[in-house]
Amino acid sequence: MEPQPTAPHATAAPRDATADPRHAIDTVFRLESPRIIAAVARLVRDVGIAEELAQDALVAALEQWPRDGVPDNPGAWLMTTARHRAVDLIRRRENYARKLAEIGRTLETTAPPEEPADPDDIDDDLLRLVFTACHPVLSAEARIALTLRLLGGLTTAEIARAFLVPEPTVAQRIVRAKKTLATRNIAFEVPYGPEREARLGSVLDVIYLIFNEGYAATAGDDWLRPALCEDALRLARVLSSLMPKEPEVHALTSLLEFQASRAAARTGPDGAPVLLRDQNRRRWNRMLVARGITALHRADATSTGAPGPYALQAAIAACHAHAYTYEETDWTSIATLYGLLAVRAPSPVVELNRAVAVSMAHGPAQGLAIVDALAAEPTLRDYHLLPSVRGDLLARLGRTAEAREEFVRAAELARNEREREFLLRRAADPS
């Protein structure tokens, strides 16, 4: 997977774009829509209305570009058109005088830029949009859908296909999210102080959830959904540029770079999962590994205290990335890092991962003891990786019959077809 630009902008139409203006419109709008929506939302203070105005600009492009040709600067054209429509809307509102005094007069005397902003000079409007789309008043599902729609440029149908849910369900989540933000009068702003720290966690969690769904799909026929990983990684890179002094932002970006570097090696030719120990590490993307190392250094350089959860996870991923063979993996360091993570962000899933690391560093018996202590954990009752890990540890201890039972149970709990097939093969041959 090729690295995505930090903040893609369309500065000029492709040479052959005039031959297919509709393709050019679709491409430019997908790239530019987050920036357009963010800029317009700052004016109208409503992300739902801002998206509608951006869509109005798209409709105008569909009407004019096939007739007049694609402009030299299509992104700037769309931005200008959307801003003009925002001004028109403000003028039509009953509180015209107040709004004109606050916003309209400035817009009338300040011409929008002819050229799109430099890709490295991201306006704070985009940061406001990130925090608004990931506001805690919304459910996790709504935050994900709205973030992918507004910042990822995905259509409702694309989001529905990615998460294997009906399109009307996604549409309802997006509509309700916009309505909630409007009715609750959520400010279109970047919070500061303790609120910013709390809200930033929500933003990072949404991006991480999007990536994880692409990295190991919860359900469906495919184990990987690369497009979701790419969208999440692009959002993380954008956020790193917007918030260069936030260590956990760089840490999340580092973690996703490391994880994405393994994508090509994680499945076989038939799409079946390939275990970490069996992956061909020559297929790991070393450019992404290098980007992960750079981002981790930035996280370390900006940190003023103990490492956060994403910094610890990125450090764990770095240990894997630095090992050119499975046997060279520094499992002792990984087990130590998981121990720190279990203190910093305790959860049964973290403890399960720690069990794997401990088993590799100190033997499967010690890892099994940790896993068995999790057996009564309610949140892991239907989590297929619990019996999967236990089955692997039992197999390494030579307890083949017990291992087979665990792999069968894991297969029964798995919702992803590729993962289910893999676990059934492990059940047939636990060794």
Short mmCIF file of C-alpha atoms in Angstrom, two decimals:
data_model
loop_
_atom_site.label_atom_id
_atom_site.label_comp_id
_atom_site.label_asym_id
_atom_site.label_seq_id
_atom_site.Cartn_x
_atom_site.Cartn_y
_atom_site.Cartn_z
CA MET A 1 0.00 0.00 0.00
CA GLU A 2 1.42 3.34 -1.02
CA PRO A 3 1.53 6.08 1.64
CA GLN A 4 -1.25 8.62 1.27
CA PRO A 5 -0.55 12.37 1.21
CA THR A 6 -0.93 14.05 4.57
CA ALA A 7 -3.57 16.43 3.29
CA PRO A 8 -4.55 15.80 -0.32
CA HIS A 9 -5.58 18.81 -2.33
CA ALA A 10 -6.43 19.14 -6.00
CA THR A 11 -4.40 22.01 -7.40
CA ALA A 12 -5.07 21.44 -11.06
CA ALA A 13 -7.21 19.24 -13.26
CA PRO A 14 -5.49 16.25 -14.88
CA ARG A 15 -4.61 16.76 -18.53
CA ASP A 16 -7.26 14.32 -19.69
CA ALA A 17 -9.87 15.42 -17.16
CA THR A 18 -11.80 17.49 -19.70
CA ALA A 19 -12.49 14.31 -21.65
CA ASP A 20 -14.34 12.90 -18.65
CA PRO A 21 -15.46 15.83 -16.47
CA ARG A 22 -17.72 13.68 -14.30
CA HIS A 23 -14.76 11.53 -13.28
CA ALA A 24 -12.78 14.68 -12.50
CA ILE A 25 -15.66 16.07 -10.44
CA ASP A 26 -15.96 12.88 -8.41
CA THR A 27 -12.21 12.70 -7.77
CA VAL A 28 -11.81 16.36 -6.82
CA PHE A 29 -14.88 16.40 -4.60
CA ARG A 30 -13.80 13.29 -2.69
CA LEU A 31 -10.42 14.87 -2.00
CA GLU A 32 -11.63 18.39 -1.29
CA SER A 33 -14.97 17.82 0.47
CA PRO A 34 -13.56 17.63 4.04
CA ARG A 35 -11.82 20.99 3.66
CA ILE A 36 -14.88 22.56 2.00
CA ILE A 37 -17.30 21.25 4.64
CA ALA A 38 -14.98 22.40 7.42
CA ALA A 39 -14.65 25.92 6.01
CA VAL A 40 -18.39 26.30 5.42
CA ALA A 41 -19.28 24.80 8.82
CA ARG A 42 -17.25 27.56 10.46
CA LEU A 43 -19.57 30.07 8.78
CA VAL A 44 -22.95 28.41 9.29
CA ARG A 45 -22.11 26.58 12.54
CA ASP A 46 -23.91 23.42 11.43
CA VAL A 47 -22.12 20.44 9.86
CA GLY A 48 -25.34 19.14 8.31
CA ILE A 49 -26.02 22.41 6.51
CA ALA A 50 -22.34 22.68 5.60
CA GLU A 51 -22.45 19.29 3.91
CA GLU A 52 -25.60 20.30 2.02
CA LEU A 53 -23.89 23.46 0.76
CA ALA A 54 -20.86 21.45 -0.31
CA GLN A 55 -23.22 19.14 -2.19
CA ASP A 56 -24.81 22.20 -3.81
CA ALA A 57 -21.37 23.16 -5.08
CA LEU A 58 -20.97 19.64 -6.45
CA VAL A 59 -24.31 19.92 -8.27
CA ALA A 60 -23.18 23.22 -9.76
CA ALA A 61 -19.98 21.56 -10.96
CA LEU A 62 -21.97 18.74 -12.53
CA GLU A 63 -24.00 21.34 -14.41
CA GLN A 64 -21.19 23.65 -15.48
CA TRP A 65 -18.00 21.65 -15.92
CA PRO A 66 -19.29 19.32 -18.67
CA ARG A 67 -20.38 22.47 -20.55
CA ASP A 68 -17.54 24.89 -19.78
CA GLY A 69 -14.69 22.48 -19.04
CA VAL A 70 -12.91 21.61 -15.79
CA PRO A 71 -11.39 24.73 -14.17
CA ASP A 72 -7.64 25.00 -13.77
CA ASN A 73 -8.11 24.94 -9.98
CA PRO A 74 -11.16 22.73 -9.36
CA GLY A 75 -10.73 22.61 -5.59
CA ALA A 76 -10.69 26.40 -5.34
CA TRP A 77 -13.75 26.58 -7.64
CA LEU A 78 -15.73 24.25 -5.38
CA MET A 79 -14.62 26.11 -2.26
CA THR A 80 -15.60 29.49 -3.73
CA THR A 81 -18.99 28.18 -4.87
CA ALA A 82 -19.77 26.64 -1.48
CA ARG A 83 -18.73 29.81 0.36
CA HIS A 84 -20.95 31.93 -1.88
CA ARG A 85 -23.89 29.66 -1.13
CA ALA A 86 -23.13 29.99 2.57
CA VAL A 87 -23.27 33.78 2.25
CA ASP A 88 -26.58 33.53 0.37
CA LEU A 89 -28.00 31.32 3.09
CA ILE A 90 -26.93 33.70 5.84
CA ARG A 91 -28.55 36.59 3.99
CA ARG A 92 -31.83 34.70 3.72
CA ARG A 93 -32.06 33.99 7.42
CA GLU A 94 -34.30 36.08 9.63
CA ASN A 95 -31.37 37.17 11.76
CA TYR A 96 -29.69 38.60 8.66
CA ALA A 97 -28.46 41.80 10.29
CA ARG A 98 -26.62 40.08 13.13
CA LYS A 99 -25.14 37.40 10.92
CA LEU A 100 -24.08 39.93 8.30
CA ALA A 101 -22.33 41.99 10.96
CA GLU A 102 -20.50 38.94 12.28
CA ILE A 103 -19.73 37.12 9.08
CA GLY A 104 -21.18 38.53 5.88
CA ARG A 105 -19.30 41.86 5.83
CA THR A 106 -15.97 40.05 6.20
CA LEU A 107 -16.81 37.66 3.41
CA GLU A 108 -17.86 40.47 1.06
CA THR A 109 -14.54 42.26 1.52
CA THR A 110 -12.32 39.20 1.58
CA ALA A 111 -12.05 37.29 -1.66
CA PRO A 112 -11.56 33.53 -1.32
CA PRO A 113 -8.13 32.30 -2.36
CA GLU A 114 -7.67 31.53 -6.02
CA GLU A 115 -5.35 28.66 -5.18
CA PRO A 116 -6.09 25.87 -2.71
CA ALA A 117 -4.02 26.00 0.46
CA ASP A 118 -0.64 24.38 0.49
CA PRO A 119 -0.99 20.66 1.39
CA ASP A 120 1.16 21.16 4.48
CA ASP A 121 -0.75 24.26 5.63
CA ILE A 122 -3.97 22.74 6.96
CA ASP A 123 -6.51 25.23 8.24
CA ASP A 124 -7.83 24.84 11.75
CA ASP A 125 -11.33 24.49 10.30
CA LEU A 126 -10.49 20.88 9.49
CA LEU A 127 -9.44 20.29 13.09
CA ARG A 128 -12.77 21.72 14.28
CA LEU A 129 -14.57 19.32 11.96
CA VAL A 130 -12.64 16.34 13.37
CA PHE A 131 -13.59 17.20 16.95
CA THR A 132 -17.21 17.91 16.00
CA ALA A 133 -17.69 14.64 14.12
CA CYS A 134 -16.22 12.72 17.06
CA HIS A 135 -18.12 14.52 19.82
CA PRO A 136 -18.91 12.27 22.83
CA VAL A 137 -22.64 13.11 22.63
CA LEU A 138 -22.74 10.77 19.65
CA SER A 139 -22.60 6.99 19.87
CA ALA A 140 -19.42 5.27 18.74
CA GLU A 141 -21.22 3.95 15.64
CA ALA A 142 -22.47 7.43 14.79
CA ARG A 143 -19.03 8.97 15.24
CA ILE A 144 -17.48 6.42 12.91
CA ALA A 145 -20.14 6.89 10.23
CA LEU A 146 -20.03 10.69 10.42
CA THR A 147 -16.23 10.79 10.42
CA LEU A 148 -16.01 8.57 7.35
CA ARG A 149 -18.69 10.63 5.62
CA LEU A 150 -17.34 14.11 6.38
CA LEU A 151 -13.60 13.49 6.64
CA GLY A 152 -13.11 10.29 4.68
CA GLY A 153 -15.30 11.36 1.77
CA LEU A 154 -17.10 8.02 1.71
CA THR A 155 -20.68 7.70 0.52
CA THR A 156 -23.36 6.16 2.70
CA ALA A 157 -23.31 3.05 0.50
CA GLU A 158 -19.54 2.70 0.86
CA ILE A 159 -19.71 2.97 4.65
CA ALA A 160 -22.51 0.39 4.74
CA ARG A 161 -20.50 -2.05 2.62
CA ALA A 162 -17.39 -1.52 4.73
CA PHE A 163 -19.16 -2.38 7.99
CA LEU A 164 -21.60 -4.92 6.56
CA VAL A 165 -24.70 -3.10 7.77
CA PRO A 166 -27.75 -2.03 5.74
CA GLU A 167 -27.40 1.28 3.94
CA PRO A 168 -30.56 2.72 5.60
CA THR A 169 -28.98 2.00 9.01
CA VAL A 170 -25.89 4.04 8.14
CA ALA A 171 -28.04 6.80 6.65
CA GLN A 172 -30.08 6.99 9.86
CA ARG A 173 -26.93 7.14 12.00
CA ILE A 174 -25.59 10.04 9.95
CA VAL A 175 -28.90 11.94 9.94
CA ARG A 176 -29.37 11.45 13.69
CA ALA A 177 -25.77 12.48 14.37
CA LYS A 178 -26.20 15.74 12.48
CA LYS A 179 -29.52 16.38 14.21
CA THR A 180 -28.00 15.69 17.62
CA LEU A 181 -25.14 18.08 17.00
CA ALA A 182 -27.61 20.77 15.89
CA THR A 183 -30.22 20.32 18.63
CA ARG A 184 -27.59 20.09 21.37
CA ASN A 185 -25.96 23.28 20.05
CA ILE A 186 -22.55 21.63 19.91
CA ALA A 187 -20.01 24.36 19.25
CA PHE A 188 -17.94 24.05 16.08
CA GLU A 189 -14.63 24.49 17.84
CA VAL A 190 -11.52 22.81 19.16
CA PRO A 191 -11.88 22.43 22.93
CA TYR A 192 -9.08 23.41 25.30
CA GLY A 193 -7.78 22.26 28.65
CA PRO A 194 -9.21 19.10 30.24
CA GLU A 195 -12.11 18.97 27.77
CA ARG A 196 -9.69 18.89 24.85
CA GLU A 197 -7.78 16.00 26.37
CA ALA A 198 -11.01 14.09 26.95
CA ARG A 199 -12.32 14.82 23.46
CA LEU A 200 -9.01 13.96 21.81
CA GLY A 201 -9.29 10.45 23.24
CA SER A 202 -12.63 10.07 21.46
CA VAL A 203 -11.14 11.26 18.17
CA LEU A 204 -8.21 8.85 18.39
CA ASP A 205 -10.45 5.96 19.38
CA VAL A 206 -12.71 6.52 16.35
CA ILE A 207 -9.76 6.51 13.96
CA TYR A 208 -8.36 3.38 15.64
CA LEU A 209 -11.72 1.59 15.42
CA ILE A 210 -11.96 2.40 11.71
CA PHE A 211 -8.47 1.02 11.12
CA ASN A 212 -9.08 -2.12 13.16
CA GLU A 213 -12.24 -2.95 11.23
CA GLY A 214 -10.18 -2.84 8.06
CA TYR A 215 -7.22 -4.69 9.59
CA ALA A 216 -9.25 -7.64 10.93
CA ALA A 217 -12.87 -7.43 9.82
CA THR A 218 -15.39 -8.38 12.48
CA ALA A 219 -17.68 -10.17 10.05
CA GLY A 220 -18.10 -11.03 6.38
CA ASP A 221 -16.17 -13.02 3.81
CA ASP A 222 -12.95 -10.98 3.72
CA TRP A 223 -10.51 -10.73 6.60
CA LEU A 224 -8.92 -7.50 5.39
CA ARG A 225 -10.58 -4.34 4.08
CA PRO A 226 -7.61 -2.26 2.90
CA ALA A 227 -9.70 0.80 2.00
CA LEU A 228 -10.74 1.29 5.62
CA CYS A 229 -7.12 1.00 6.77
CA GLU A 230 -6.09 3.60 4.20
CA ASP A 231 -8.86 5.99 5.27
CA ALA A 232 -7.94 5.67 8.95
CA LEU A 233 -4.23 6.09 8.26
CA ARG A 234 -4.89 9.19 6.16
CA LEU A 235 -7.02 10.68 8.96
CA ALA A 236 -4.28 9.94 11.50
CA ARG A 237 -1.66 11.63 9.33
CA VAL A 238 -3.89 14.67 8.88
CA LEU A 239 -4.44 14.86 12.62
CA SER A 240 -0.67 14.65 13.22
CA SER A 241 -0.21 17.70 11.00
CA LEU A 242 -3.04 19.55 12.74
CA MET A 243 -1.84 18.76 16.27
CA PRO A 244 1.97 18.52 16.10
CA LYS A 245 2.42 18.93 19.87
CA GLU A 246 0.16 16.04 20.92
CA PRO A 247 2.26 12.90 21.60
CA GLU A 248 -0.66 10.46 21.49
CA VAL A 249 -1.64 11.72 18.03
CA HIS A 250 1.84 10.91 16.72
CA ALA A 251 1.76 7.63 18.64
CA LEU A 252 -1.50 6.53 17.01
CA THR A 253 -0.12 7.47 13.60
CA SER A 254 3.00 5.45 14.36
CA LEU A 255 0.94 2.44 15.44
CA LEU A 256 -1.16 2.52 12.26
CA GLU A 257 1.93 2.94 10.05
CA PHE A 258 3.50 -0.15 11.64
CA GLN A 259 0.31 -2.17 11.41
CA ALA A 260 -0.35 -1.16 7.81
CA SER A 261 3.20 -2.15 6.85
CA ARG A 262 2.28 -5.82 7.38
CA ALA A 263 -0.89 -5.78 5.27
CA ALA A 264 0.51 -7.54 2.18
CA ALA A 265 1.85 -10.44 4.28
CA ARG A 266 -1.21 -10.99 6.47
CA THR A 267 -3.18 -13.04 3.94
CA GLY A 268 -2.29 -15.80 1.53
CA PRO A 269 -3.13 -15.97 -2.18
CA ASP A 270 -6.59 -17.31 -1.31
CA GLY A 271 -7.28 -14.53 1.21
CA ALA A 272 -6.82 -16.77 4.24
CA PRO A 273 -5.16 -15.25 7.34
CA VAL A 274 -1.43 -15.83 7.80
CA LEU A 275 -0.15 -15.93 11.39
CA LEU A 276 2.56 -13.46 12.42
CA ARG A 277 5.07 -16.26 12.84
CA ASP A 278 4.43 -17.50 9.28
CA GLN A 279 4.46 -14.13 7.50
CA ASN A 280 7.04 -13.40 4.83
CA ARG A 281 8.61 -10.30 6.33
CA ARG A 282 10.19 -9.36 3.04
CA ARG A 283 6.66 -8.38 2.04
CA TRP A 284 6.40 -5.89 4.90
CA ASN A 285 6.39 -2.36 3.57
CA ARG A 286 9.65 -0.88 4.84
CA MET A 287 8.64 2.63 3.79
CA LEU A 288 5.67 2.44 6.16
CA VAL A 289 7.93 0.98 8.86
CA ALA A 290 10.23 3.98 8.47
CA ARG A 291 7.26 6.33 8.72
CA GLY A 292 6.17 4.51 11.87
CA ILE A 293 9.60 4.96 13.44
CA THR A 294 9.59 8.66 12.58
CA ALA A 295 6.14 9.17 14.07
CA LEU A 296 7.16 7.29 17.23
CA HIS A 297 10.19 9.55 17.61
CA ARG A 298 7.87 12.56 17.33
CA ALA A 299 5.65 11.08 20.03
CA ASP A 300 8.66 10.62 22.31
CA ALA A 301 9.95 14.13 21.57
CA THR A 302 6.64 15.80 22.43
CA SER A 303 5.84 13.71 25.50
CA THR A 304 6.33 15.29 28.90
CA GLY A 305 5.23 12.42 31.10
CA ALA A 306 4.61 8.69 31.11
CA PRO A 307 3.81 7.21 27.69
CA GLY A 308 0.12 6.98 26.83
CA PRO A 309 -1.74 3.88 25.63
CA TYR A 310 -1.10 4.49 21.93
CA ALA A 311 2.58 5.21 22.57
CA LEU A 312 2.92 1.87 24.37
CA GLN A 313 1.10 0.03 21.58
CA ALA A 314 3.29 1.75 18.99
CA ALA A 315 6.39 0.69 20.93
CA ILE A 316 5.13 -2.89 20.87
CA ALA A 317 4.55 -2.69 17.11
CA ALA A 318 8.06 -1.24 16.71
CA CYS A 319 9.51 -4.32 18.42
CA HIS A 320 7.89 -6.50 15.76
CA ALA A 321 8.98 -4.16 12.96
CA HIS A 322 12.62 -4.25 14.07
CA ALA A 323 12.70 -8.08 13.99
CA TYR A 324 13.63 -9.34 10.53
CA THR A 325 12.58 -12.87 11.54
CA TYR A 326 10.00 -14.15 13.99
CA GLU A 327 12.75 -15.76 16.07
CA GLU A 328 14.50 -12.39 16.52
CA THR A 329 11.45 -10.81 18.16
CA ASP A 330 12.21 -9.25 21.54
CA TRP A 331 9.33 -10.88 23.40
CA THR A 332 10.70 -9.91 26.80
CA SER A 333 10.43 -6.23 25.94
CA ILE A 334 6.98 -6.78 24.43
CA ALA A 335 5.77 -8.54 27.58
CA THR A 336 7.11 -5.66 29.68
CA LEU A 337 5.37 -3.09 27.47
CA TYR A 338 2.09 -5.00 27.72
CA GLY A 339 2.51 -4.99 31.50
CA LEU A 340 2.81 -1.18 31.39
CA LEU A 341 -0.19 -0.97 29.07
CA ALA A 342 -2.23 -3.13 31.44
CA VAL A 343 -1.56 -0.55 34.16
CA ARG A 344 -2.06 2.50 31.92
CA ALA A 345 -5.20 1.26 30.15
CA PRO A 346 -6.39 -1.94 31.83
CA SER A 347 -8.77 -4.15 29.88
CA PRO A 348 -9.35 -7.90 29.41
CA VAL A 349 -8.19 -7.66 25.77
CA VAL A 350 -4.90 -6.06 26.81
CA GLU A 351 -4.46 -8.81 29.39
CA LEU A 352 -5.12 -11.45 26.73
CA ASN A 353 -2.44 -9.92 24.53
CA ARG A 354 -0.09 -9.80 27.49
CA ALA A 355 -0.67 -13.51 27.98
CA VAL A 356 0.55 -14.20 24.45
CA ALA A 357 3.67 -12.07 24.96
CA VAL A 358 4.41 -13.69 28.34
CA SER A 359 4.01 -17.15 26.77
CA MET A 360 6.59 -16.28 24.13
CA ALA A 361 9.00 -14.73 26.63
CA HIS A 362 8.63 -17.14 29.54
CA GLY A 363 6.84 -20.22 28.23
CA PRO A 364 3.25 -21.27 27.35
CA ALA A 365 2.45 -22.42 30.89
CA GLN A 366 2.80 -18.90 32.28
CA GLY A 367 0.73 -17.51 29.44
CA LEU A 368 -1.98 -20.11 30.03
CA ALA A 369 -2.23 -19.14 33.68
CA ILE A 370 -3.06 -15.57 32.64
CA VAL A 371 -5.61 -16.75 30.07
CA ASP A 372 -7.32 -19.09 32.55
CA ALA A 373 -7.68 -16.16 34.95
CA LEU A 374 -9.69 -14.41 32.22
CA ALA A 375 -12.11 -17.31 31.72
CA ALA A 376 -14.81 -15.76 33.92
CA GLU A 377 -14.49 -12.28 32.40
CA PRO A 378 -18.00 -11.36 31.13
CA THR A 379 -16.74 -9.13 28.30
CA LEU A 380 -14.76 -12.03 26.82
CA ARG A 381 -17.55 -14.60 27.03
CA ASP A 382 -18.28 -14.42 23.29
CA TYR A 383 -14.86 -13.19 22.20
CA HIS A 384 -13.49 -15.80 19.81
CA LEU A 385 -9.85 -14.88 20.41
CA LEU A 386 -9.99 -16.09 24.01
CA PRO A 387 -10.47 -19.77 23.10
CA SER A 388 -8.22 -19.25 20.06
CA VAL A 389 -5.31 -18.09 22.23
CA ARG A 390 -6.01 -20.79 24.79
CA GLY A 391 -6.04 -23.40 22.04
CA ASP A 392 -2.67 -22.24 20.76
CA LEU A 393 -1.13 -22.36 24.24
CA LEU A 394 -2.56 -25.83 24.89
CA ALA A 395 -1.17 -27.04 21.55
CA ARG A 396 2.28 -25.73 22.46
CA LEU A 397 2.02 -27.65 25.74
CA GLY A 398 1.18 -30.86 23.87
CA ARG A 399 -2.43 -30.99 25.15
CA THR A 400 -3.78 -31.62 21.66
CA ALA A 401 -7.30 -32.84 22.47
CA GLU A 402 -8.02 -29.83 24.67
CA ALA A 403 -6.54 -27.51 22.03
CA ARG A 404 -8.85 -28.97 19.38
CA GLU A 405 -11.91 -28.25 21.54
CA GLU A 406 -10.81 -24.64 22.03
CA PHE A 407 -10.28 -24.06 18.31
CA VAL A 408 -13.71 -25.50 17.52
CA ARG A 409 -15.27 -23.21 20.10
CA ALA A 410 -13.38 -20.23 18.68
CA ALA A 411 -14.64 -21.08 15.18
CA GLU A 412 -18.21 -21.19 16.46
CA LEU A 413 -17.84 -17.71 17.93
CA ALA A 414 -16.05 -16.14 14.95
CA ARG A 415 -18.24 -14.02 12.68
CA ASN A 416 -15.69 -13.58 9.91
CA GLU A 417 -15.82 -16.42 7.40
CA ARG A 418 -12.08 -16.39 6.62
CA GLU A 419 -11.21 -16.51 10.31
CA ARG A 420 -13.73 -19.29 10.93
CA GLU A 421 -12.19 -21.43 8.17
CA PHE A 422 -8.71 -20.79 9.59
CA LEU A 423 -9.76 -21.85 13.10
CA LEU A 424 -11.39 -25.02 11.81
CA ARG A 425 -8.13 -25.91 10.07
CA ARG A 426 -6.32 -25.36 13.35
CA ALA A 427 -8.85 -27.64 15.03
CA ALA A 428 -8.16 -30.35 12.48
CA ASP A 429 -4.41 -30.04 13.07
CA PRO A 430 -3.70 -28.30 16.40
CA SER A 431 0.04 -29.00 16.29
#
